[in-house]
Coordinates of C-alpha atoms in Angstrom, one line a residue:
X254 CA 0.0 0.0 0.0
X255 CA 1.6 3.2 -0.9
X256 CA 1.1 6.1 1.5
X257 CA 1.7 10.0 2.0
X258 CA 4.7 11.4 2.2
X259 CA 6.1 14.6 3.3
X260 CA 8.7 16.1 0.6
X261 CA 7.0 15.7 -2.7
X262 CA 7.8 15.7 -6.3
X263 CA 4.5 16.8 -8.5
X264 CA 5.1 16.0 -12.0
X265 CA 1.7 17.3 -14.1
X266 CA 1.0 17.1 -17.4
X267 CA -0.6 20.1 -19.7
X268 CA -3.1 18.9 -22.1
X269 CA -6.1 16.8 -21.2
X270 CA -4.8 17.0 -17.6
X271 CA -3.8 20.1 -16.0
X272 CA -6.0 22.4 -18.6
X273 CA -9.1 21.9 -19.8
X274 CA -10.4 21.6 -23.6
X275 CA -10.9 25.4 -23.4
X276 CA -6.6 25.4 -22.5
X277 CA -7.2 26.9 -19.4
X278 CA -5.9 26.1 -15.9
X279 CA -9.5 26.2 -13.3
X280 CA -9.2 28.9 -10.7
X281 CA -9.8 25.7 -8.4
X282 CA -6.7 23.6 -9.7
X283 CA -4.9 26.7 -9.5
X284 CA -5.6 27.4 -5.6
X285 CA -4.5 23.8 -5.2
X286 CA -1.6 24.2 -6.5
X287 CA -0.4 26.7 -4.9
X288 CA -1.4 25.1 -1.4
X289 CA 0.7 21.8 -2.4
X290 CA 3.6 23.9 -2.9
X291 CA 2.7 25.3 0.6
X292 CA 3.0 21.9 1.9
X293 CA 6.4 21.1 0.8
X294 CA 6.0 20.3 -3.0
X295 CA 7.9 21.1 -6.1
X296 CA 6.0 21.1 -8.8
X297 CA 7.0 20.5 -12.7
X298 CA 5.0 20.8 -15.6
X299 CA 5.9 17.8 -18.1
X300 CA 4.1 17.9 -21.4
X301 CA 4.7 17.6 -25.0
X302 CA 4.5 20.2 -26.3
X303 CA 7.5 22.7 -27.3
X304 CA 9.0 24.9 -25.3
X305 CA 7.4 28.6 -26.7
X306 CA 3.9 27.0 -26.8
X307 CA 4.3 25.6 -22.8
X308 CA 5.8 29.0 -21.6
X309 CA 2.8 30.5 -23.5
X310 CA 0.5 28.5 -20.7
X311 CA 2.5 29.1 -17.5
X312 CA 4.5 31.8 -17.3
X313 CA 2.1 33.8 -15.8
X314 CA 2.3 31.6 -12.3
X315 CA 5.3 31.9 -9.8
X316 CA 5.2 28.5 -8.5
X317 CA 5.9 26.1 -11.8
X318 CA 9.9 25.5 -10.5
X319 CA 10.5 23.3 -13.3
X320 CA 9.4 22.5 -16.7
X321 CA 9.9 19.2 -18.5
X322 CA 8.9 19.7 -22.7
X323 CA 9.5 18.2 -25.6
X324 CA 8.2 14.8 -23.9
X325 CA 11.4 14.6 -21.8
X326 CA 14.3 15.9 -24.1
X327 CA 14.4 19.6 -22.6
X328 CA 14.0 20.7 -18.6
X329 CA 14.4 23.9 -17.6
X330 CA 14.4 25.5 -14.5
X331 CA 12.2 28.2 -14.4
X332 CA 13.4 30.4 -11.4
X333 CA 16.8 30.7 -12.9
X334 CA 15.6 30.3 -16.2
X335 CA 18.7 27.9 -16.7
X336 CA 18.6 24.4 -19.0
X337 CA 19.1 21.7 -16.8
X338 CA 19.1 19.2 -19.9
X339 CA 18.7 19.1 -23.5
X340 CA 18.8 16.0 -25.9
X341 CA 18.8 16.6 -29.4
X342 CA 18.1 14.5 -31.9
X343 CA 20.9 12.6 -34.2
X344 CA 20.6 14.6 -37.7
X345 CA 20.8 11.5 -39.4
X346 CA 17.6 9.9 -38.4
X347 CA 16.1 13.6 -39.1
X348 CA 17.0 13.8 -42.2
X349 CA 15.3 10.2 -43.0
X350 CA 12.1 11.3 -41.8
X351 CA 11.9 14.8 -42.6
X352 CA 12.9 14.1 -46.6
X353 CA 10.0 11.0 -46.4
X354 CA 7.8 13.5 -45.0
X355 CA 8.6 15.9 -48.3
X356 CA 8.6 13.3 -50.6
X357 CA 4.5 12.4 -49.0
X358 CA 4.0 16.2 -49.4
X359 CA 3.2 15.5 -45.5
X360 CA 3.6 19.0 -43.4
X361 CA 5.5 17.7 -40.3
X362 CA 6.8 20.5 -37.6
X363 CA 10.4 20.4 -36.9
X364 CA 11.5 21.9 -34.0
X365 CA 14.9 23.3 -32.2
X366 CA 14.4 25.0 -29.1
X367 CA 14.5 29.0 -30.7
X368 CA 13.5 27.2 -34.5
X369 CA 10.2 26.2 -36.2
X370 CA 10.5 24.5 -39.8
X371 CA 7.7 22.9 -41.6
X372 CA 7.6 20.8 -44.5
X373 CA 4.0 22.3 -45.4
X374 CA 1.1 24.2 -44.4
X375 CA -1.8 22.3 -43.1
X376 CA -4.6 23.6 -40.6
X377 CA -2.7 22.6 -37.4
X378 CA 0.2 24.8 -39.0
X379 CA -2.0 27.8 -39.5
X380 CA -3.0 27.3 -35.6
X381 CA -0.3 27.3 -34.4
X382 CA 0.8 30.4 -36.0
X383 CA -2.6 32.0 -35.0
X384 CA -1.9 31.4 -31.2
X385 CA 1.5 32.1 -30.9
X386 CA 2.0 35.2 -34.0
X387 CA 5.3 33.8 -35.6
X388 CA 5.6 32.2 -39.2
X389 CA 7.1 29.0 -39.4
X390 CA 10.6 28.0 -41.8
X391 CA 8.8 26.2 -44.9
X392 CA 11.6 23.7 -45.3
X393 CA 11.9 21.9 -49.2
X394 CA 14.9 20.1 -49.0
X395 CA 16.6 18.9 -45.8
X396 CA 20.2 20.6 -46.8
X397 CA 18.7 23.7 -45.0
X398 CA 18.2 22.1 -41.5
X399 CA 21.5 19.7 -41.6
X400 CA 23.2 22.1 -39.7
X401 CA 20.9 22.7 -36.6
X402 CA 20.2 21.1 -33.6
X403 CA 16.5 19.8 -33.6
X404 CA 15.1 18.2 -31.2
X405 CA 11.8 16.8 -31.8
X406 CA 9.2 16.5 -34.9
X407 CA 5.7 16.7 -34.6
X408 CA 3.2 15.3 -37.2
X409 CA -0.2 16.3 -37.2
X410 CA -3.4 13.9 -39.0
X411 CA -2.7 11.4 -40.7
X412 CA 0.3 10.0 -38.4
X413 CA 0.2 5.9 -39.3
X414 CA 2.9 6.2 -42.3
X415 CA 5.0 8.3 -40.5
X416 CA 5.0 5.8 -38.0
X417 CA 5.3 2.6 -40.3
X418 CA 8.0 4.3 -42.1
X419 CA 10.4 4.6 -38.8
X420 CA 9.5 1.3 -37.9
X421 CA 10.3 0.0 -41.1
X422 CA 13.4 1.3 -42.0
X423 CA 14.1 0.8 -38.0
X424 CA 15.4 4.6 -37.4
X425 CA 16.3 4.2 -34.2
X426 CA 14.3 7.0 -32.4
X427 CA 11.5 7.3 -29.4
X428 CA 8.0 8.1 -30.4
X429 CA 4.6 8.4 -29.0
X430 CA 1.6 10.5 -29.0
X431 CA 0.6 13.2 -26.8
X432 CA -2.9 14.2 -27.8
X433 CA -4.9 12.4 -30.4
X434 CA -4.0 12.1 -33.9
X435 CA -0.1 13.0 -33.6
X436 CA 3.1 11.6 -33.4
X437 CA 6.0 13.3 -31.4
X438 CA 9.8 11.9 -32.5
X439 CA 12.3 12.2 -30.0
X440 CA 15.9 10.9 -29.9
X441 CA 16.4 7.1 -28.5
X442 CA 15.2 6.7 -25.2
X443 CA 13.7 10.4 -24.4
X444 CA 10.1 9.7 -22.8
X445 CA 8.5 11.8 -20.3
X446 CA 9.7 9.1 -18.1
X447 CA 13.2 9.5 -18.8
X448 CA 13.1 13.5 -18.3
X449 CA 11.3 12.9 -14.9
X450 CA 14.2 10.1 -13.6
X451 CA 16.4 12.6 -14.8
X452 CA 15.0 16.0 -12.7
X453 CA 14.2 13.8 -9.5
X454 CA 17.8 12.7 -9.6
X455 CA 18.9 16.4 -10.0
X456 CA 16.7 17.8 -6.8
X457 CA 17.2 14.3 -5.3
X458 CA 13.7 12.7 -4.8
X459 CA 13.5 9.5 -4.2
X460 CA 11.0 7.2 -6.5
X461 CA 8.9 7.4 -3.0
X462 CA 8.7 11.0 -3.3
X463 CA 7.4 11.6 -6.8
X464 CA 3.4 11.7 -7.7
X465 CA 2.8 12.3 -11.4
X466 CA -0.8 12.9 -13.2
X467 CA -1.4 12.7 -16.7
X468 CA -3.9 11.7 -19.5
X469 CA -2.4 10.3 -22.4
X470 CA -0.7 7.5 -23.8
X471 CA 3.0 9.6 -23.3
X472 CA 2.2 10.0 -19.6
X473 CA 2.2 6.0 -18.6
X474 CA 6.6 6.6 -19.1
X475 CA 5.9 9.0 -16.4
X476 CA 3.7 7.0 -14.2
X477 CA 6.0 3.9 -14.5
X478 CA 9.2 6.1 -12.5
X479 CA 6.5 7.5 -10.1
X480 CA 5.6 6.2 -6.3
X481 CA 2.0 6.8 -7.2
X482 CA 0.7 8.3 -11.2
X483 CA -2.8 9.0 -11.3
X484 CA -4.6 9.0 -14.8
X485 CA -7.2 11.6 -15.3
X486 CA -10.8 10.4 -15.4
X487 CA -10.8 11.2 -19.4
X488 CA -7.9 9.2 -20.1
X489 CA -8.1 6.1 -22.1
X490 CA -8.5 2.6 -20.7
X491 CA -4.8 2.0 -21.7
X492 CA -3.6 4.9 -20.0
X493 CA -5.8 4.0 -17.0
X494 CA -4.8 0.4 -16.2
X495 CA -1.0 2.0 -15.4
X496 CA -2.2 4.4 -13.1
X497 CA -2.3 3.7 -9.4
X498 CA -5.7 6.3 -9.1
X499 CA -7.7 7.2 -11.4
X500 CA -9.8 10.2 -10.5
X501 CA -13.7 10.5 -10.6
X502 CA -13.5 14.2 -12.3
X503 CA -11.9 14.7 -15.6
X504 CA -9.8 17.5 -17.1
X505 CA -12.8 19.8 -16.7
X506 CA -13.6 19.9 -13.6
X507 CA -10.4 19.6 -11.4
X508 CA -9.4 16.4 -12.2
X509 CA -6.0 17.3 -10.7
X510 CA -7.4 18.9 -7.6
X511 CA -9.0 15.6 -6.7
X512 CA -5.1 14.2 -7.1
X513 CA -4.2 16.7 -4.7
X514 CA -6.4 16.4 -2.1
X515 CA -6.2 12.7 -2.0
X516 CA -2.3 12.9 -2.3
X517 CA -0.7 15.7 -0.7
X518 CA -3.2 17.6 1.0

């Protein structure tokens, strides 16, 4: 039976979890945040999503210490607003997928941490550029990213040949999906899990120590190096049978609240 403890580690995940499907954090989750961090608990935000699009969410709060993005491959720490880690991806295996993705006239987002490229426009391109005003790098021929550092690519739709074609040619890179209907491509072995392990051994936390809550398929990595990981009531039934809880509310109204009380309050 796993129990309370009294120095916690909160890992919390973004989308479907921490924000509802409006992408806004409830005044209620909020308030409980902010009392967890009252009783003893550092709190980091681990989500897929890149690093402009999750500052865009949370840089208004004071109490987000850390933040774990790009599904493990970059964690920062907010107060110092200093990289604790960063794990780009081999250009090689880049190159292989982005120069497929041309070829299939498939637009997938290619991402360095201060560069967005994009091998064509689609709605989820126009989006993006919607929410966060900047214009994307329209890339036609991978020569012109071969000399940057990228760390993750994003495809958006129709993700099943991306996904056949790295299994296929067996490019030796970590995948998964943080909301539905996309595929996130990491280097080998980056997972939300892996960023986690690597944080909690930074601030030393013990596996004892660390709670995580999530929603998604990319969140069971996290729950699996986590004392206790709680799925979100909206989760899927995959995502569910690796939690330890799983809470009555969903991601609109207070899921993560409910965590909270039950874990730390």
């Amino acid at each position: 039976m796993k129990k309370n403890i009294s120095k916690k580690l909160l890992a919390i995940d973004l989308d479907g979890t921490l924000l509802t499907d409006d992408k806004e954090i409830s005044e209620a989750n909020l308030n409980g945040l902010k009392k967890a961090v009252e009783n003893n608990t550092t709190i980091a935000i681990v989500t897929g999503r890149e690093l402009l699009s999750a500052l865009t969410i949370i840089e208004e709060y004071d109490f987000y210490y850390y933040l774990i993005c790009y599904n493990g491959a970059l964690i920062m720490d907010l107060k110092k607003n200093e990289e604790i880690f960063l794990q780009n991806m081999n250009m090689e295996d880049v190159k292989k997928i982005v120069d497929f993705c041309i070829k299939e006239e498939y637009p997938i987002h290619i991402f360095g941490e201060t560069y967005w490229g994009v091998t064509g426009i689609n709605q989820a391109v126009e989006d993006f550029v919607k929410a966060h005003d900047i214009e994307p790098n329209i890339v036609k021929d991978t020569r012109e990213i071969e000399d940057m550092e990228i760390i993750n690519l994003v495809g958006v739709g129709d993700v099943d040949k991306v996904e056949e074609f790295i299994v296929k040619n067996q490019i030796d890179v970590s995948f998964t999906n943080s909301v539905p209907n996309t595929i996130d491509i990491m280097a080998k072995d980056v997972t939300k899990g892996s960023g986690l392990k690597i944080l909690a051994d930074k601030l030393k936390f013990k596996r004892e120590e660390i709670i995580s809550i999530g929603n998604y398929y990319n969140d069971i990595d996290m729950f699996k190096v986590s004392n206790i990981g709680v799925a979100i009531g909206n989760s899927p039934e995959e995502v569910k049978n690796h939690a330890d809880y799983i809470t009555i509310k969903s991601n609109n109204d207070n899921g993560v609240l409910e965590a909270i009380e039950k874990y730390i309050l």
